[in-house]
Coordinates of C-alpha atoms in Angstrom, one line a residue:
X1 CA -2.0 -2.9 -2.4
X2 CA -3.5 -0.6 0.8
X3 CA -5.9 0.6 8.6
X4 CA -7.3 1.1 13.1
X5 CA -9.8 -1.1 16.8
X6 CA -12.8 -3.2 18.6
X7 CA -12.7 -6.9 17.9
X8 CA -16.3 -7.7 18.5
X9 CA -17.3 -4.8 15.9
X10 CA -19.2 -6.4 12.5
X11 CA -16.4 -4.5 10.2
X12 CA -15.7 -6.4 6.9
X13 CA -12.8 -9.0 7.2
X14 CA -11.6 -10.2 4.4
X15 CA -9.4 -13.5 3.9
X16 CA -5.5 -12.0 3.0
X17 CA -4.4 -13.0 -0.2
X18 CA -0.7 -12.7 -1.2
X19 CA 1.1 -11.0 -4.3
X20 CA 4.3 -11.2 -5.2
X21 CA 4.2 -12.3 -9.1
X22 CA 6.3 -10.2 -11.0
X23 CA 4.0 -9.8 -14.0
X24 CA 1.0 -8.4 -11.7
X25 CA 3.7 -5.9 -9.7
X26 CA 4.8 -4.9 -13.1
X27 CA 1.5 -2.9 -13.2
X28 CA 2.1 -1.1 -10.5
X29 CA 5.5 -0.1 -12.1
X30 CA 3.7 3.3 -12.5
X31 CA 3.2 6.6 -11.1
X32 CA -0.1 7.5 -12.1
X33 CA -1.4 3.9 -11.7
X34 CA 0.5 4.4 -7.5
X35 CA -1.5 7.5 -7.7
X36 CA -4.7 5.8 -8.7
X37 CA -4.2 3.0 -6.1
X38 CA -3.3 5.4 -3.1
X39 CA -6.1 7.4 -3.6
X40 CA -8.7 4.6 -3.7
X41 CA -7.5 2.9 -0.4
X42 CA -7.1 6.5 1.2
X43 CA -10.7 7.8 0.4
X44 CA -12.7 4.7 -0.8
X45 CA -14.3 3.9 -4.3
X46 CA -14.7 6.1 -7.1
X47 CA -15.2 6.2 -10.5
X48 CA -12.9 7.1 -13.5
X49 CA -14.5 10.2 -14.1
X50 CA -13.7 11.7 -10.3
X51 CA -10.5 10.1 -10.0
X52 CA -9.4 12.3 -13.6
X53 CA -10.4 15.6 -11.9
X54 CA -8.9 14.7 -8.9
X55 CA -5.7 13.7 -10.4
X56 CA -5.4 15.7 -13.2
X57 CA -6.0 13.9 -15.8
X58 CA -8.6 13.1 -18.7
X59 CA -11.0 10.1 -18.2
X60 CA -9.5 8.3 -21.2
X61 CA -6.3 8.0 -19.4
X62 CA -7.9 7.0 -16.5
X63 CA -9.7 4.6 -17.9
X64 CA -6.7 3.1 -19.6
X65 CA -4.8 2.8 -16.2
X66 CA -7.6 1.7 -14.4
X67 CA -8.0 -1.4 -16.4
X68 CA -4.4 -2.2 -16.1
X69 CA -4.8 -2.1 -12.5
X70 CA -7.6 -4.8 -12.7
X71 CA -6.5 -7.1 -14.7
X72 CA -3.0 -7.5 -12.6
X73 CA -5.6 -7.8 -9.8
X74 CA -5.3 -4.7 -8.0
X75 CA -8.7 -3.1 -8.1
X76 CA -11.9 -4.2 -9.0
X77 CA -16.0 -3.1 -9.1
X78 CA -17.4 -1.8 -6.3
X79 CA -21.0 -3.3 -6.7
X80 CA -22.1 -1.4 -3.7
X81 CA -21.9 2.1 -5.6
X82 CA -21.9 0.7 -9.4
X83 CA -25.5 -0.6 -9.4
X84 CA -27.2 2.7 -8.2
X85 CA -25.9 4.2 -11.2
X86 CA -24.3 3.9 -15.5
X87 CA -20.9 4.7 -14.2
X88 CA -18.3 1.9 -13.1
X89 CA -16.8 2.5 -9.7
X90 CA -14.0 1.1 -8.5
X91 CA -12.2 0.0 -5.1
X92 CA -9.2 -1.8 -4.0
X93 CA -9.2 -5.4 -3.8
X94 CA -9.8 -5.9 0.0
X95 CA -7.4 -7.8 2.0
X96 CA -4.2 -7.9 -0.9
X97 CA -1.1 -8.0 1.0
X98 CA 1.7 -7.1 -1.7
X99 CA 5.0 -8.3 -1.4
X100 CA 8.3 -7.8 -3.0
X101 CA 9.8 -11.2 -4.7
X102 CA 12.7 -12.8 -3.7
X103 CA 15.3 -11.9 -6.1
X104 CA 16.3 -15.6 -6.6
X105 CA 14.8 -16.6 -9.8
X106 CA 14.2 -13.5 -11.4
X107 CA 14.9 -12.4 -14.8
X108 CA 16.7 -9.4 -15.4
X109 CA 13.8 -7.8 -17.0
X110 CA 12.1 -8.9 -13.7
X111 CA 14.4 -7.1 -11.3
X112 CA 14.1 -4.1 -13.7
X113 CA 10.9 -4.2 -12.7
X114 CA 11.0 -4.8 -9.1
X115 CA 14.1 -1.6 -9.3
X116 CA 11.4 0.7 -10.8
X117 CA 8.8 -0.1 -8.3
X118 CA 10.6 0.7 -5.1
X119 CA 11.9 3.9 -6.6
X120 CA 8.8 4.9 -7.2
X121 CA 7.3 3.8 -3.5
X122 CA 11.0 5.3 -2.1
X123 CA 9.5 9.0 -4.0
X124 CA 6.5 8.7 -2.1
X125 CA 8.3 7.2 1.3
X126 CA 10.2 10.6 0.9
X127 CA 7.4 12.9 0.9
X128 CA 5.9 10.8 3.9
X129 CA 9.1 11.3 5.7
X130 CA 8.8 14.9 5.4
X131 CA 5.4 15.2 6.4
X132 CA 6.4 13.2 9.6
X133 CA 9.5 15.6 10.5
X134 CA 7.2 18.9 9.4
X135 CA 3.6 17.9 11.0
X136 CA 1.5 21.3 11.3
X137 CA 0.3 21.8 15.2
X138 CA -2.7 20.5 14.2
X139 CA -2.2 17.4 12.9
X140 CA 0.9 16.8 15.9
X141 CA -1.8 14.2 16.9
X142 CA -1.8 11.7 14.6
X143 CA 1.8 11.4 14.0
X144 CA 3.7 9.0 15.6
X145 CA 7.2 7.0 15.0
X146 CA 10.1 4.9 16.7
X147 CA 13.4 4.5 15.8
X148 CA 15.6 1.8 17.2
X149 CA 18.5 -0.9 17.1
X150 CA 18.0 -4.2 17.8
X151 CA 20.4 -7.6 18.0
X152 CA 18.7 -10.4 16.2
X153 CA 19.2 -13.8 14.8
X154 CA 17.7 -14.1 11.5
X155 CA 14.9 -16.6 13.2
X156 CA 14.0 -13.6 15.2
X157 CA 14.4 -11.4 12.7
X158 CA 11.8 -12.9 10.5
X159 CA 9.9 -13.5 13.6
X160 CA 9.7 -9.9 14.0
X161 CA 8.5 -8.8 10.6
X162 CA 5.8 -12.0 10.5
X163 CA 4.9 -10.3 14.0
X164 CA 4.6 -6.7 12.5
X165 CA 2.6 -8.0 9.2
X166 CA 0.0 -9.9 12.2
X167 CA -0.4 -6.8 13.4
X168 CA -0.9 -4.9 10.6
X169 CA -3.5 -7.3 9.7
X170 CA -5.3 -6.5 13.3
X171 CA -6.1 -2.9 12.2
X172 CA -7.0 -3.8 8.7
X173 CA -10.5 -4.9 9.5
X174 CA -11.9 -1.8 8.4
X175 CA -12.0 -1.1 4.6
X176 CA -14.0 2.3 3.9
X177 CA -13.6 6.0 6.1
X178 CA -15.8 5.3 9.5
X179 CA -16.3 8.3 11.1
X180 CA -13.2 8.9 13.9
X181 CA -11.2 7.4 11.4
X182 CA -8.1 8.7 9.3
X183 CA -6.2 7.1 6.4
X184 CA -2.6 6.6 8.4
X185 CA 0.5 5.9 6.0
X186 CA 2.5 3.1 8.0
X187 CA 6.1 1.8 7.1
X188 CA 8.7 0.0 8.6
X189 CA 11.8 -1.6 7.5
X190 CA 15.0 -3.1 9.0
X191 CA 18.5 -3.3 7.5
X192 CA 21.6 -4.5 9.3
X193 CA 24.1 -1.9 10.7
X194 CA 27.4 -4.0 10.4
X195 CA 26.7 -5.2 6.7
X196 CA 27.7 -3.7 3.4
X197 CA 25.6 -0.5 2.5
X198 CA 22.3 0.0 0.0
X199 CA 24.4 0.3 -3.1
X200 CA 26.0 -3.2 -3.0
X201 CA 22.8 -5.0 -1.5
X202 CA 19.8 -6.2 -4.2
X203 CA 16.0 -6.7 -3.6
X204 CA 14.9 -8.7 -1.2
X205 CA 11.5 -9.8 0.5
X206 CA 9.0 -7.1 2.3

């Protein structure tokens, strides 16, 4: 679950904790509950009642979803907001690093899970890529990529994705909208070139 500089700044850091039990992703199995999750780490705490209107839904849904969310350990009360007022608001858990399992050890029912979820994060990876090939003049900006080949051992492979999570983590200090600042979608991921293609290869680590 969920981005940009200035080291000495007071920002919030928060200690990374890791995720990659099968019963908490199973949660996130969901496209309203992606929805829900997306929109609190892109525009900061809200409450059930503005996150129905936004979405489209009615608060009992919400509600319903919302709860799910929290008990897998996704979201949770935003005291800052939720004491000025009756209404519970909610925020992303701050410094959750969500990983896929390793599909050794996993029950079938488990990988069914672990399918669902990256088809539904591949949905949204799709609309992202279109964004990034269609940016309006505008926005030409703040949009950035790189493509590239590389020859790795797996050490160095590892290496490199331990290296891109640290730096990740570097931009993460800040957890609400500052002003300057945008949400920014970020994704990487490598597969080898020489090795048998998506459709004979299962789930593996991110």
């Amino acid at each position: 679950m969920s981005e940009p500089p200035e080291e000495d700044r007071p920002a919030a850091r928060h200690s990374p904790r890791t995720t990659s039990d099968p019963a908490a992703l199973k949660a996130l199995a969901h496209p309203l509950r992606l929805k829900i999750l997306r929109r609190l780490t892109a525009a900061g705490a809200a409450t059930a009642t503005a996150l129905a209107a936004e979405l489209g839904e009615n608060t009992g849904t919400l509600s319903y979803h919302l709860r799910q969310l929290e008990r897998a350990g996704f979201i949770e009360d935003d005291p800052e907001h939720s004491a000025s007022g009756r209404e519970r608001w909610w925020r992303g858990v701050r410094g959750l690093d969500v990983r896929r399992p390793a599909p050794a050890g996993l029950s079938p029912a488990e990988r069914a899970v672990v399918g669902e979820l990256d088809r539904l994060r591949m949905e949204e990876d799709i609309e992202l890529a279109y964004s990034y090939t269609l940016p309006r003049p505008e926005e030409a900006e703040w949009v950035y990529g790189s493509r590239g080949t590389l020859h790795l051992t797996r050490e160095e492979f590892q290496e490199f994705h331990d290296a891109y999570l640290e730096l990740l983590r570097r931009f993460q200090r800040r957890t609400e909208a500052e002003p300057g600042t945008r949400p920014v979608a970020v994704r990487w991921f490598g597969v080898p070139l020489d090795g048998p293609g998506p459709q004979d290869s299962g789930p593996g680590t991110s």
